[in-house]
Coordinates of C-alpha atoms in Angstrom, one line a residue:
Chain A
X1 CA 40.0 -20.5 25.4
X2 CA 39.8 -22.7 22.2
X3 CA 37.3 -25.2 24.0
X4 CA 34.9 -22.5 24.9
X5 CA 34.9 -21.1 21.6
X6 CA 34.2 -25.1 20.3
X7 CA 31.4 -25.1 23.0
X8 CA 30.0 -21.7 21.8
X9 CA 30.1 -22.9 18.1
X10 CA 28.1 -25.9 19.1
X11 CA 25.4 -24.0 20.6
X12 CA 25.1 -22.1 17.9
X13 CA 24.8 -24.6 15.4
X14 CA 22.5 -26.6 18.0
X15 CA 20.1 -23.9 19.5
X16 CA 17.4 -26.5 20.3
X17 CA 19.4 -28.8 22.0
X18 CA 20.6 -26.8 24.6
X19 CA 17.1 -25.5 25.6
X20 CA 15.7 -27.7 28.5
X21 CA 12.2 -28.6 27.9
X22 CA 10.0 -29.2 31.2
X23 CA 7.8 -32.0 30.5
X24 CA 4.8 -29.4 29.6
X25 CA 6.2 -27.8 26.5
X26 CA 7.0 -24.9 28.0
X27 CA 11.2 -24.5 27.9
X28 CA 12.2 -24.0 31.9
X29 CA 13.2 -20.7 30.6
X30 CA 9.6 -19.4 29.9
X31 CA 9.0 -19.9 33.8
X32 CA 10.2 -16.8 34.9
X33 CA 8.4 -14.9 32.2
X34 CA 4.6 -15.6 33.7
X35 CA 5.0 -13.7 36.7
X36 CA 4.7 -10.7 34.2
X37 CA 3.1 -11.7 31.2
X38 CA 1.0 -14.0 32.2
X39 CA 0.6 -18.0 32.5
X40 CA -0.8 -18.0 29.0
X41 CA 1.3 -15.2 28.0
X42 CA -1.6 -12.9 27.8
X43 CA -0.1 -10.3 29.7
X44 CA -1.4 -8.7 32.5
X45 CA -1.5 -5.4 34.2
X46 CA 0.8 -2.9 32.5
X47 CA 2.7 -6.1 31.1
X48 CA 2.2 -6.9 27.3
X49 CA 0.7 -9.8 26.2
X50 CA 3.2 -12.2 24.0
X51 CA 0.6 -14.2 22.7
X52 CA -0.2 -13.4 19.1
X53 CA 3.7 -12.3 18.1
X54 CA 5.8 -14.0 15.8
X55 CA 8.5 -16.2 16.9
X56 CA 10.9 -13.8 14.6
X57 CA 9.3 -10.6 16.2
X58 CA 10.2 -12.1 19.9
X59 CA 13.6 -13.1 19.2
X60 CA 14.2 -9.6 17.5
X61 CA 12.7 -7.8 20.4
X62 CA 15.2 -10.3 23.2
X63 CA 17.9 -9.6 21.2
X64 CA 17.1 -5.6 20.9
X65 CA 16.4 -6.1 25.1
X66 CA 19.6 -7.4 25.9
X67 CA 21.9 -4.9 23.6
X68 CA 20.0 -2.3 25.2
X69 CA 18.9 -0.9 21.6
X70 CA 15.2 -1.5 22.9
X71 CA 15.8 0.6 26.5
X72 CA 14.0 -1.3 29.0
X73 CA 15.3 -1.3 32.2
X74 CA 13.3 -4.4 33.6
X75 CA 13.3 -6.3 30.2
X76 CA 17.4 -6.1 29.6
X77 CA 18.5 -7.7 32.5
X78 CA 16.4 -10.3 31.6
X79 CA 17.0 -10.5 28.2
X80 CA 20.4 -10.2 29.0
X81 CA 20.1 -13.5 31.4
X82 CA 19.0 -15.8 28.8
X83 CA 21.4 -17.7 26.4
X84 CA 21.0 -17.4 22.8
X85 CA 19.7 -20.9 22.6
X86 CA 17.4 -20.1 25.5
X87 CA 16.0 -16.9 23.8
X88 CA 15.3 -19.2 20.7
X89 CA 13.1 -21.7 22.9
X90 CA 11.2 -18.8 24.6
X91 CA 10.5 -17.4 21.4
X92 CA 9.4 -20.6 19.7
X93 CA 7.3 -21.6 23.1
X94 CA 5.4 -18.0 23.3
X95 CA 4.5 -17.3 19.3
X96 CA 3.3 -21.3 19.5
X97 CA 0.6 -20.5 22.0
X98 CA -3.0 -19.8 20.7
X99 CA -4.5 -16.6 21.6
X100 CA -7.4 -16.8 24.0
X101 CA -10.4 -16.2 23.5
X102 CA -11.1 -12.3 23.5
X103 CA -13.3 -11.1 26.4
X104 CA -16.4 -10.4 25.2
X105 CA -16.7 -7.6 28.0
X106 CA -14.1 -5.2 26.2
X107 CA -15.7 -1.9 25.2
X108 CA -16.0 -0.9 22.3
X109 CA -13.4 1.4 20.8
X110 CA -14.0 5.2 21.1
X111 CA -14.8 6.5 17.9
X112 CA -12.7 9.7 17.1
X113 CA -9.1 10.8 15.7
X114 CA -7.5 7.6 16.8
X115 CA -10.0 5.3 15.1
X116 CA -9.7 7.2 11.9
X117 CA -5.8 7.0 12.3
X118 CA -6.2 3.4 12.5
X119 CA -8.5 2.6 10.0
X120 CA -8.0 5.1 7.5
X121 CA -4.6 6.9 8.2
X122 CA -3.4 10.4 7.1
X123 CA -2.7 9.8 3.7
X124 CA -2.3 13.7 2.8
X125 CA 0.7 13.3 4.8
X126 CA 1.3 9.7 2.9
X127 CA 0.6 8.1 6.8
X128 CA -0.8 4.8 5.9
X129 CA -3.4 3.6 8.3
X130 CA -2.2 1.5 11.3
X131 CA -4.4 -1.7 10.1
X132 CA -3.0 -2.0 6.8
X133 CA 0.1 -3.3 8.2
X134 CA -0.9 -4.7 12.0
X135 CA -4.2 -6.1 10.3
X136 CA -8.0 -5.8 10.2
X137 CA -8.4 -5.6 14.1
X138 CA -5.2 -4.9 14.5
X139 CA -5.0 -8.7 15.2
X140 CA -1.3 -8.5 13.6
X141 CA 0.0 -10.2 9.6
X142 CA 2.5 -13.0 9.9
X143 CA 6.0 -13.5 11.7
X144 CA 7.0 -9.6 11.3
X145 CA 3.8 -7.3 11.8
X146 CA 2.6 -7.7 15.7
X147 CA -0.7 -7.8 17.0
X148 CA -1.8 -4.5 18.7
X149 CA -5.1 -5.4 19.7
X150 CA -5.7 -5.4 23.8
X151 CA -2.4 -4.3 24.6
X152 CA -2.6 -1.9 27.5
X153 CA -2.8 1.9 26.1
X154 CA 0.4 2.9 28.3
X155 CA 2.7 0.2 26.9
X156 CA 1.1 1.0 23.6
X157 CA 2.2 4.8 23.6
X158 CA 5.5 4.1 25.5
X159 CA 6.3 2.2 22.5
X160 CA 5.5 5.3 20.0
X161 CA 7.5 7.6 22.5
X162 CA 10.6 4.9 22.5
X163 CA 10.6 5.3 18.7
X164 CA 10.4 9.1 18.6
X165 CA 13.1 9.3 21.3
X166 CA 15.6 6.3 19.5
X167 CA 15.1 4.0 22.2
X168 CA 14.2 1.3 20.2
X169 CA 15.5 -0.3 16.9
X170 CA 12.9 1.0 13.9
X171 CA 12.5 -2.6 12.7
X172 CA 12.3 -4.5 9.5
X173 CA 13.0 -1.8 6.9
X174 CA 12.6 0.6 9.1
X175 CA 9.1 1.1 8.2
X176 CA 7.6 1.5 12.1
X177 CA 10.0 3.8 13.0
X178 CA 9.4 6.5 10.4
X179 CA 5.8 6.4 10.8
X180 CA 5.9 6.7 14.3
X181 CA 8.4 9.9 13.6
X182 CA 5.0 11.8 11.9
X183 CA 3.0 11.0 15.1
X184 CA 2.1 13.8 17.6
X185 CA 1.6 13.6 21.3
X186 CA -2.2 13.5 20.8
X187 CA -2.3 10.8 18.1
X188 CA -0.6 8.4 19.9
X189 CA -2.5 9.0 23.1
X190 CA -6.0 8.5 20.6
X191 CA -4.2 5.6 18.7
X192 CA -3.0 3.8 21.3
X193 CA -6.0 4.0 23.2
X194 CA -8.1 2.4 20.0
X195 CA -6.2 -0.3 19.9
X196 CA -6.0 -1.1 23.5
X197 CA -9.9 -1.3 23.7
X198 CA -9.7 -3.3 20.7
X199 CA -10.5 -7.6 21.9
X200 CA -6.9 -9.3 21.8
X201 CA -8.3 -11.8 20.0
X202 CA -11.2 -13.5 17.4
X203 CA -13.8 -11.4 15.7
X204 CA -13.3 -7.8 15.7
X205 CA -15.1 -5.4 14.8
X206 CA -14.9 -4.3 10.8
X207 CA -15.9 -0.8 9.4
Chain B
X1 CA 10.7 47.3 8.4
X2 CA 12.2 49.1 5.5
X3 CA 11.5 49.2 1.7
X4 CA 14.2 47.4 0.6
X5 CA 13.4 44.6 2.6
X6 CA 10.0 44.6 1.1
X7 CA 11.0 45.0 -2.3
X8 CA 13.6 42.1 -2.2
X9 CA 10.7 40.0 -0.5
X10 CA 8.3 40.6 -3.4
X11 CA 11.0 39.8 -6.0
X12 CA 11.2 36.8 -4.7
X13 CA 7.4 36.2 -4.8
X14 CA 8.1 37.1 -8.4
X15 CA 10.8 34.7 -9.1
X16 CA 9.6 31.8 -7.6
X17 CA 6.2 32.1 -9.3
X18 CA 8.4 32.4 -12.2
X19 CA 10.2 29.2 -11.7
X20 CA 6.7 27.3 -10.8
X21 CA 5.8 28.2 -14.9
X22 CA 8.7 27.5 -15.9
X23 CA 8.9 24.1 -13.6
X24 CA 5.4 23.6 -15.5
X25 CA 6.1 24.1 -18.8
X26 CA 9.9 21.3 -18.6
X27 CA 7.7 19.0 -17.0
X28 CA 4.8 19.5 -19.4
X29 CA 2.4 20.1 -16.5
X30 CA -1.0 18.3 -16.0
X31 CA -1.5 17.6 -20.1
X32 CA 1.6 15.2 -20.2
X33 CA -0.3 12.9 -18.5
X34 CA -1.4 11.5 -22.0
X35 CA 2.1 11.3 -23.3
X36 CA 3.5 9.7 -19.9
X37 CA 1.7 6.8 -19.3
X38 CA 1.5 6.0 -23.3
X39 CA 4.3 4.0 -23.3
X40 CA 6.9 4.7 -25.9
X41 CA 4.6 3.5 -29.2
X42 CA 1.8 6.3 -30.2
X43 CA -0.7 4.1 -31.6
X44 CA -0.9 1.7 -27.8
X45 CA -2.3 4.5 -25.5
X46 CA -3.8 2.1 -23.2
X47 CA -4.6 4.0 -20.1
X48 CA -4.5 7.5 -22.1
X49 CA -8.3 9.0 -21.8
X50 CA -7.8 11.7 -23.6
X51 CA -7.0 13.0 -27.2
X52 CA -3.7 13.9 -26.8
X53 CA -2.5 18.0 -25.7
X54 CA 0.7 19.0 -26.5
X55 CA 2.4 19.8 -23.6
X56 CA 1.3 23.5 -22.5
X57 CA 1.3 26.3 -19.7
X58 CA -1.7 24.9 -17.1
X59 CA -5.2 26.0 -17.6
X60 CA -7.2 29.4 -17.3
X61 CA -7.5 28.5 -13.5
X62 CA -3.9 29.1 -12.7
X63 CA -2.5 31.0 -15.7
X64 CA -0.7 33.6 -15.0
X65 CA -2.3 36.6 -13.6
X66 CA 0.1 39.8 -11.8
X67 CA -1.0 40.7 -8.5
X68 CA -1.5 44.2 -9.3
X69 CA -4.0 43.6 -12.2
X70 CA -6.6 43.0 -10.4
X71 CA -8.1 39.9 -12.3
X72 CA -10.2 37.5 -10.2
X73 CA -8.9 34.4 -10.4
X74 CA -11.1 31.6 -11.3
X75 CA -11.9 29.4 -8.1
X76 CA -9.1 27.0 -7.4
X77 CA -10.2 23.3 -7.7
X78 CA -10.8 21.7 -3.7
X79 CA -7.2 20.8 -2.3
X80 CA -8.7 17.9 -0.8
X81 CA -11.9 15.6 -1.7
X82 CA -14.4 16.3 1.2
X83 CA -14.2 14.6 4.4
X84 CA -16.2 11.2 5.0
X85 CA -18.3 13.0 8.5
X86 CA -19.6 14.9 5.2
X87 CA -21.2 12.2 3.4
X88 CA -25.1 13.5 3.9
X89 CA -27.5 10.8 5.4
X90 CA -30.2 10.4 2.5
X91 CA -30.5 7.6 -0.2
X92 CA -27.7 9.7 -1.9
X93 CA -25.4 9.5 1.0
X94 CA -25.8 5.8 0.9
X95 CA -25.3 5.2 -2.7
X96 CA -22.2 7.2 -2.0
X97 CA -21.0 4.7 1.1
X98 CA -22.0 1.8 -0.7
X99 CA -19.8 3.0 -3.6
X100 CA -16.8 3.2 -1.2
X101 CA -17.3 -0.1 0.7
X102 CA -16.9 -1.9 -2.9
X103 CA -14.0 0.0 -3.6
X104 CA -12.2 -0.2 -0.6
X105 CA -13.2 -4.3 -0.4
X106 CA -14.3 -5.3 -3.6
X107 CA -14.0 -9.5 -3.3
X108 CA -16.8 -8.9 0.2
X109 CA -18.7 -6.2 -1.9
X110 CA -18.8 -6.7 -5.2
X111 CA -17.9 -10.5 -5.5
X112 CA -19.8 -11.6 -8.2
X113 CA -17.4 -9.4 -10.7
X114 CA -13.9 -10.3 -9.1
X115 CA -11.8 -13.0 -9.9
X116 CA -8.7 -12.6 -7.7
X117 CA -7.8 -11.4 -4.1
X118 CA -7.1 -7.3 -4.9
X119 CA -9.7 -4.8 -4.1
X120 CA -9.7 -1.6 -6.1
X121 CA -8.0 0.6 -3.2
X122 CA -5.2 -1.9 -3.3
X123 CA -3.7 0.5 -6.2
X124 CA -6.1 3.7 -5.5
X125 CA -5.0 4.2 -2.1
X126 CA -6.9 4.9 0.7
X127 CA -10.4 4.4 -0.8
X128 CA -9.3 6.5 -3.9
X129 CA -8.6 10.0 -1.9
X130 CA -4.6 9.6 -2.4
X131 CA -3.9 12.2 -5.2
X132 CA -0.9 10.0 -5.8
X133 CA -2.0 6.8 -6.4
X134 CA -4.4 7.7 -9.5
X135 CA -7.6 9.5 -7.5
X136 CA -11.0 8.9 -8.1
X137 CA -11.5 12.9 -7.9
X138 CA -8.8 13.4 -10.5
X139 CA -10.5 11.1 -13.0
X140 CA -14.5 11.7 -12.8
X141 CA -14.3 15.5 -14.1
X142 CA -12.1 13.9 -17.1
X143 CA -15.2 11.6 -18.7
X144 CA -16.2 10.7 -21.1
X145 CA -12.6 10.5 -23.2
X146 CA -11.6 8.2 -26.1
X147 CA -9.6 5.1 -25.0
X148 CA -7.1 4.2 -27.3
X149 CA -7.4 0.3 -25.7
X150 CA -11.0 -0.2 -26.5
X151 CA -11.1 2.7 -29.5
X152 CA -13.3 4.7 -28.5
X153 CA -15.4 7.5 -26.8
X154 CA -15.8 5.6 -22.8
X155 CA -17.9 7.5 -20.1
X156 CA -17.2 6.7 -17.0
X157 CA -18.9 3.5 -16.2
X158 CA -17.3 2.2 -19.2
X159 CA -14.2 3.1 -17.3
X160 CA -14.9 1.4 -14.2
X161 CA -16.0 -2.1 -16.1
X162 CA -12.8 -2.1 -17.5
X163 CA -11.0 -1.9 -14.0
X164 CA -13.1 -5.3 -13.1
X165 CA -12.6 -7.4 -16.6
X166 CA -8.5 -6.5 -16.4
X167 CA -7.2 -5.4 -12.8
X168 CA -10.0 -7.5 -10.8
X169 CA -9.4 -10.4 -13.6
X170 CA -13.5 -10.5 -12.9
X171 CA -16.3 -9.6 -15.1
X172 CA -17.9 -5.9 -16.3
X173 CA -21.3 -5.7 -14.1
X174 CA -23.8 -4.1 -15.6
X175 CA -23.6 -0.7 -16.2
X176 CA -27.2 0.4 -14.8
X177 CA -26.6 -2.3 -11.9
X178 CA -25.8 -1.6 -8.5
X179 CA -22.1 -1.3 -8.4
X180 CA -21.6 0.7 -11.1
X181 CA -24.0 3.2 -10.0
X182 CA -22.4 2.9 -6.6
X183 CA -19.1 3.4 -7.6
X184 CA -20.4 6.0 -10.0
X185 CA -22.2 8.3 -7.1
X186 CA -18.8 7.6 -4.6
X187 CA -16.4 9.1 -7.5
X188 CA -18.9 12.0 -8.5
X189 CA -19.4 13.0 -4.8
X190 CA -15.5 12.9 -4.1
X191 CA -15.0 14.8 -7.1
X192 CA -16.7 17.7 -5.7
X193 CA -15.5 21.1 -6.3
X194 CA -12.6 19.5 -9.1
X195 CA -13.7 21.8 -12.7
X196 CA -15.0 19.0 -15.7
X197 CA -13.1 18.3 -18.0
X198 CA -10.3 20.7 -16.7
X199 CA -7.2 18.1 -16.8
X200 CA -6.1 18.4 -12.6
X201 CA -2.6 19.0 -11.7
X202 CA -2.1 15.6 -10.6
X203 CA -3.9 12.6 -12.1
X204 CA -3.0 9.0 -12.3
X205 CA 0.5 7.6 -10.8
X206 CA 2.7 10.4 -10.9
X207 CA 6.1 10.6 -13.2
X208 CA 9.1 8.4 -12.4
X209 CA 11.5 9.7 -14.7
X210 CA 13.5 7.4 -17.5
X211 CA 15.8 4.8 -15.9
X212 CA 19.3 5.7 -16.4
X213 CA 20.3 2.0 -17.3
X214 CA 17.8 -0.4 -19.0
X215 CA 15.6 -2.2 -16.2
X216 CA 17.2 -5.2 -15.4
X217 CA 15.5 -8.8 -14.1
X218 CA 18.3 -9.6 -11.6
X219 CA 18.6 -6.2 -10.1
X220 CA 14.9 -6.2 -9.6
X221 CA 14.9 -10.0 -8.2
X222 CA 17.4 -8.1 -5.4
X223 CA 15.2 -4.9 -4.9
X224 CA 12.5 -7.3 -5.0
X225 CA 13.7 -9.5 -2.1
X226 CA 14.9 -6.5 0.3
X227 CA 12.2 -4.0 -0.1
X228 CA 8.8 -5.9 -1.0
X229 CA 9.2 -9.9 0.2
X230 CA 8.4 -8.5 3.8
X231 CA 5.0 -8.0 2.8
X232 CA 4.1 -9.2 -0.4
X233 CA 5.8 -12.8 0.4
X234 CA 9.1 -14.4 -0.9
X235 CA 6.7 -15.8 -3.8
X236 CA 4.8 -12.6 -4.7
X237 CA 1.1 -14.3 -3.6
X238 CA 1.3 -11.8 -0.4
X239 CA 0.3 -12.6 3.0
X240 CA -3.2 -13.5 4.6
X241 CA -3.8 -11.9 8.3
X242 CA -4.0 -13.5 11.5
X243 CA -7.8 -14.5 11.7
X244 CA -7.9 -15.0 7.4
X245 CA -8.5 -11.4 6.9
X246 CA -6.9 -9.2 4.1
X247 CA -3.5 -8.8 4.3
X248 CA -1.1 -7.8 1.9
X249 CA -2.1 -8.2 -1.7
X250 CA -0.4 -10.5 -4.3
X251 CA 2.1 -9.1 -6.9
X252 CA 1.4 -11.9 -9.5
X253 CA 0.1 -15.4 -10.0
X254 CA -3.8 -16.5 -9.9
X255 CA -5.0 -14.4 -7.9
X256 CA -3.7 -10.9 -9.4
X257 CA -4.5 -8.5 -11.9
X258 CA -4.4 -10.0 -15.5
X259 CA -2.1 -9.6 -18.5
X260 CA -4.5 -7.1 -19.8
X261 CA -4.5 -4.3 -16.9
X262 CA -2.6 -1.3 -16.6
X263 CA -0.3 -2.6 -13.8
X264 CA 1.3 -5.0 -16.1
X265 CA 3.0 -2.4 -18.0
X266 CA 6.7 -1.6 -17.0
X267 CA 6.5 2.0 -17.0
X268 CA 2.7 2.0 -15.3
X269 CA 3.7 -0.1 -12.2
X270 CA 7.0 1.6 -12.2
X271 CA 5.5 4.9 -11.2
X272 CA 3.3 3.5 -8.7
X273 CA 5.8 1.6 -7.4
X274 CA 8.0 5.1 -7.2
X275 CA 5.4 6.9 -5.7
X276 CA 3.7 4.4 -3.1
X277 CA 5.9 1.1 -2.4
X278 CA 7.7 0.1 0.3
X279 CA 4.2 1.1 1.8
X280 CA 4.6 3.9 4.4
X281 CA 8.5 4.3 2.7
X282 CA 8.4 4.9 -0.5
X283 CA 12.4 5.3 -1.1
X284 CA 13.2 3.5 -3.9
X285 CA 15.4 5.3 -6.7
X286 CA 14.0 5.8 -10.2
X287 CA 16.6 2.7 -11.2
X288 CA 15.2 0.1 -8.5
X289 CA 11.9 1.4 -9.2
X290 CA 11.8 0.2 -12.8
X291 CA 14.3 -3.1 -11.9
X292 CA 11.5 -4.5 -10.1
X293 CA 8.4 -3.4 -12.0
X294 CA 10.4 -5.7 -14.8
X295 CA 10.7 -8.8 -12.3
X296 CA 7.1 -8.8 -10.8
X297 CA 5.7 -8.5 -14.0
X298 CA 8.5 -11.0 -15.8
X299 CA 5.8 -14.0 -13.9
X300 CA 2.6 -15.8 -15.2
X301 CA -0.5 -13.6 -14.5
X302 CA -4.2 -14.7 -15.4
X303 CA -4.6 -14.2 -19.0
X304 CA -5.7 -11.6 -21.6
X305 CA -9.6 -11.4 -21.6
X306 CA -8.6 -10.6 -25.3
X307 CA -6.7 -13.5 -25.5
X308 CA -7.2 -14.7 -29.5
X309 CA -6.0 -18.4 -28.4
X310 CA -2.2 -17.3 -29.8
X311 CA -0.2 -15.8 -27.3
X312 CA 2.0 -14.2 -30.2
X313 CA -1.1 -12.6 -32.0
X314 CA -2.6 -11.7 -28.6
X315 CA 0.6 -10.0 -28.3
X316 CA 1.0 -8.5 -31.4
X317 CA -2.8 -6.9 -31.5
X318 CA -2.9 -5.9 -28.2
X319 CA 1.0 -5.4 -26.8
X320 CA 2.6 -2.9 -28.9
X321 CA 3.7 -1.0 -25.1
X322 CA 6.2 -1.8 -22.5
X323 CA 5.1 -5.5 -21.2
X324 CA 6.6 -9.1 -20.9
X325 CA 3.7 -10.3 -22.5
X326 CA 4.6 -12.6 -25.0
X327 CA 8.5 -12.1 -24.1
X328 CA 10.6 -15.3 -23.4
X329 CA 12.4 -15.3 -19.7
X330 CA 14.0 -17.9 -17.9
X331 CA 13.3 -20.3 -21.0
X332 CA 9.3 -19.6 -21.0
X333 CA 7.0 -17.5 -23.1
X334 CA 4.9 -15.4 -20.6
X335 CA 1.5 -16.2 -21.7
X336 CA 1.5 -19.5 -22.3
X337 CA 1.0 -20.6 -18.7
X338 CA -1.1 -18.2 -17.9
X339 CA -4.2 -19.4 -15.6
X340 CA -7.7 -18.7 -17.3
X341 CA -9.0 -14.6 -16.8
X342 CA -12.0 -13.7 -15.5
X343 CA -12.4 -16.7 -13.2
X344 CA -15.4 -14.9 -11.0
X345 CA -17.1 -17.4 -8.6

């Protein structure tokens, strides 16, 4: 008992050093992740994207994963599968990787409710706009405030549902959980969609 | 339903309307705003615009008028400034659309008069609509008014060049030059509807209340590093976006508003602060509110344009409110590393 609880306190204090590294870059962990997000971690499908987030954001959102806090019945077991120290290398490995290019052949964004939610918010109802905290583009600020650009609309608006229902942690300060509280069913279906037709990446378009 | 049901419903009707005077009348109502953003010293009415009103019942438009008389109320002032679909498309309507791209990104718009990385919506929220974050419809029907801080009569342009040489640390532009006009036709057209010089219920930053204990440095360091570092960085200079783009704005240092704007004062940024930080969450008590308007306005900020090259007269001419200017903490006098003002490009 006593030696495990040596070996545990070592990992801790060593995180890096227990995550193999293949001779790429990428820890062996990350392997299994492509399949569903993508070689490059742009996502693919119905899968997010992980390029773009912040190595804090990731290991927030693993850790959420595996106590089940963030309900996501393909993502815990996963979660659950990796090792702290493992976790720590995906995260690192993922919010290291440059975002591609974005694809010039993305439409551009409807213009309706969900743009003027984005850009502008509902400040009557003190609603800030989404931009002002996921960035011009919503191309995402820092570690902490995720990209939201060219995410699919589905995963998008499952994530505003999640919040509504308490199926996932309200994050730092709980700021994105009590904005997504004051949403209705159609503004996250317009919102979401905005930002999905948004390019991932590079020059967006301003207003 | 019966009588008595009706008749207890319109007591009510009559007892809450009641309570609303009353509720004016403690709280001052819309005058006050002189008195509460004056500070505690009479003759240093920086932002005050007006002569000052002793605190009174509102004005003709909402005085109080029984049902049953039958008196036709004067029209109520627009709940909301009109919506932007309604900006018309002449040379007007683009005046008024240039005069809300400079406000809502001043440094891309407007750069020859800014010296530092805010934009005016950075404390007039969206685009100056937010009624509580100091509105631009609130203050156009209120011009011209005498400024105690410049002492005299200002019209509105005046107004807004004092915005750039203190809150944008830039440089007035001139007042018959594009931007003032700009800004000019954007506050005049969102101000439609809003009776002049009728003082509106809500103008400027709204009341915070006094704090119950003096406003401490170290308890705003704390408030400071739980509810704002997120955003505004661990050192205050704010964060950048991904790509370079505006992010969030800094709280103080080079590239913030100077010793000489409104947001320096204590009390000032403690109300906004109340009524509009965390961003989204505004949940701070009256307490933490004020603690940490002292610490982020307890660091070196660009200077006073008015700056008489002695921080202590500097202070003593133009300080006599509730700043750190000129104040001594952690073993330096505030002002005397401050980076030049007015450093436009």
């Amino acid at each position: 008992m006593a030696r495990w609880l040596v070996i545990l306190g070592l990992c801790l204090l060593f995180p890096t050093a227990f995550a193999q590294q293949s001779p790429g870059g990428a820890p062996a962990a990350a392997g299994s992740c492509v399949a569903c997000h993508g070689p490059e971690g742009q996502g693919s499908g119905a899968y997010p994207h992980l390029v773009g987030l912040g190595e804090a954001y990731i290991r927030r959102q693993l850790d959420a994963f595996a106590s089940g806090e963030r309900a996501n019945a393909i993502m815990k077991p996963i979660a659950s599968g990796l090792s702290e120290s493992q976790r720590q290398a995906v995260a690192v490995y993922f919010s290291g990787l440059s975002p591609v290019p974005a694809d010039a052949a993305a439409g551009a964004p409807p213009d309706g409710p969900g743009r003027t939610l984005a850009l502008h918010g509902r400040w009557q109802q003190d609603l800030p706009a989404c931009v002002q905290c996921h960035g011009p583009g919503g191309q995402g600020i820092g570690e902490d405030f995720p990209p939201l650009a060219g995410q699919p609309a589905a995963y998008l608006e499952d994530q505003l549902k999640a919040w509504r229902a308490g199926n996932r942690p309200a994050g730092p300060q709980g700021l994105m959980g009590h904005i997504a509280e004051r949403l209705d069913e159609d503004d996250l279906k317009a919102v979401a969609a905005y930002f999905a037709a948004l390019p991932a990446a590079g020059e967006a378009g301003d207003d | 339903m019966n009588r008595s049901v009706l008749t207890v419903v319109a007591g009510c009707a009559v007892l809450a309307m009641a309570a609303w005077l009353l509720a004016m009348g403690l709280t001052g109502g819309p005058e006050d705003y002189v008195e509460r953003y004056a500070g505690q010293s009479v003759t240093a009415r920086d932002e005050a615009s007006a002569v000052p009103v002793k605190p009174s019942a509102p004005g003709p438009s909402s005085s109080p008028s029984s049902p049953e008389s039958g008196q036709a109320a004067a029209p109520a002032p627009a709940s909301e400034p009109p919506p932007r679909s309604a900006i018309p498309d002449n040379e007007f309507g683009e005046l008024v659309r240039q005069g809300e791209r400079i406000f809502a990104d001043t440094g891309r718009f407007a750069g020859d008069w800014v010296g530092n990385d805010l934009s005016c919506q950075n404390c007039h929220f969206d685009a100056g609509r937010y009624d509580k974050t100091a509105s631009l419809r609130s203050a156009w029907p209120m011009y011209p008014a005498y400024r105690s801080k410049n002492q005299h009569v200002n019209d509105f342009a005046e107004r807004l060049q004092g915005c750039f040489t203190y809150s944008m640390n830039g440089k007035a532009p001139p007042r018959d030059g594009q931007v003032i006009q700009a800004l000019q036709a954007y506050s005049f057209w969102l101000a439609k509807g809003m009776p002049t010089g009728e003082a509106p219920d809500v103008r400027g930053y709204p009341d915070v209340g006094d704090p119950p204990e003096p406003p401490s440095f170290a308890r705003g360091e704390t408030v400071f590093q739980e509810n704002c570092a997120l955003c505004h960085g661990e050192d205050g200079q704010g964060r950048k976006a991904t790509g370079g783009g505006t992010g969030f704005p800094p709280l103080w240092g080079p590239r913030s508003y100077n010793w000489g704007a409104g947001m320096h004062r204590i009390n000032t940024a403690a109300a906004f602060i109340k009524a509009a930080m965390p961003l989204g969450k505004p949940d701070l008590t009256d307490q933490q509110a004020w603690d940490v308007a002292l610490f982020i306005n307890s660091h070196e900020r660009p200077q006073d344009p008015r700056f008489t090259g002695s921080v202590q007269d500097t202070a003593e001419r133009f300080h006599q409110h509730q700043g750190q200017y000129g104040k001594t903490v952690n073993g330096q006098v505030l002002g005397e590393h401050s980076p030049p003002s007015g450093t436009v490009p």
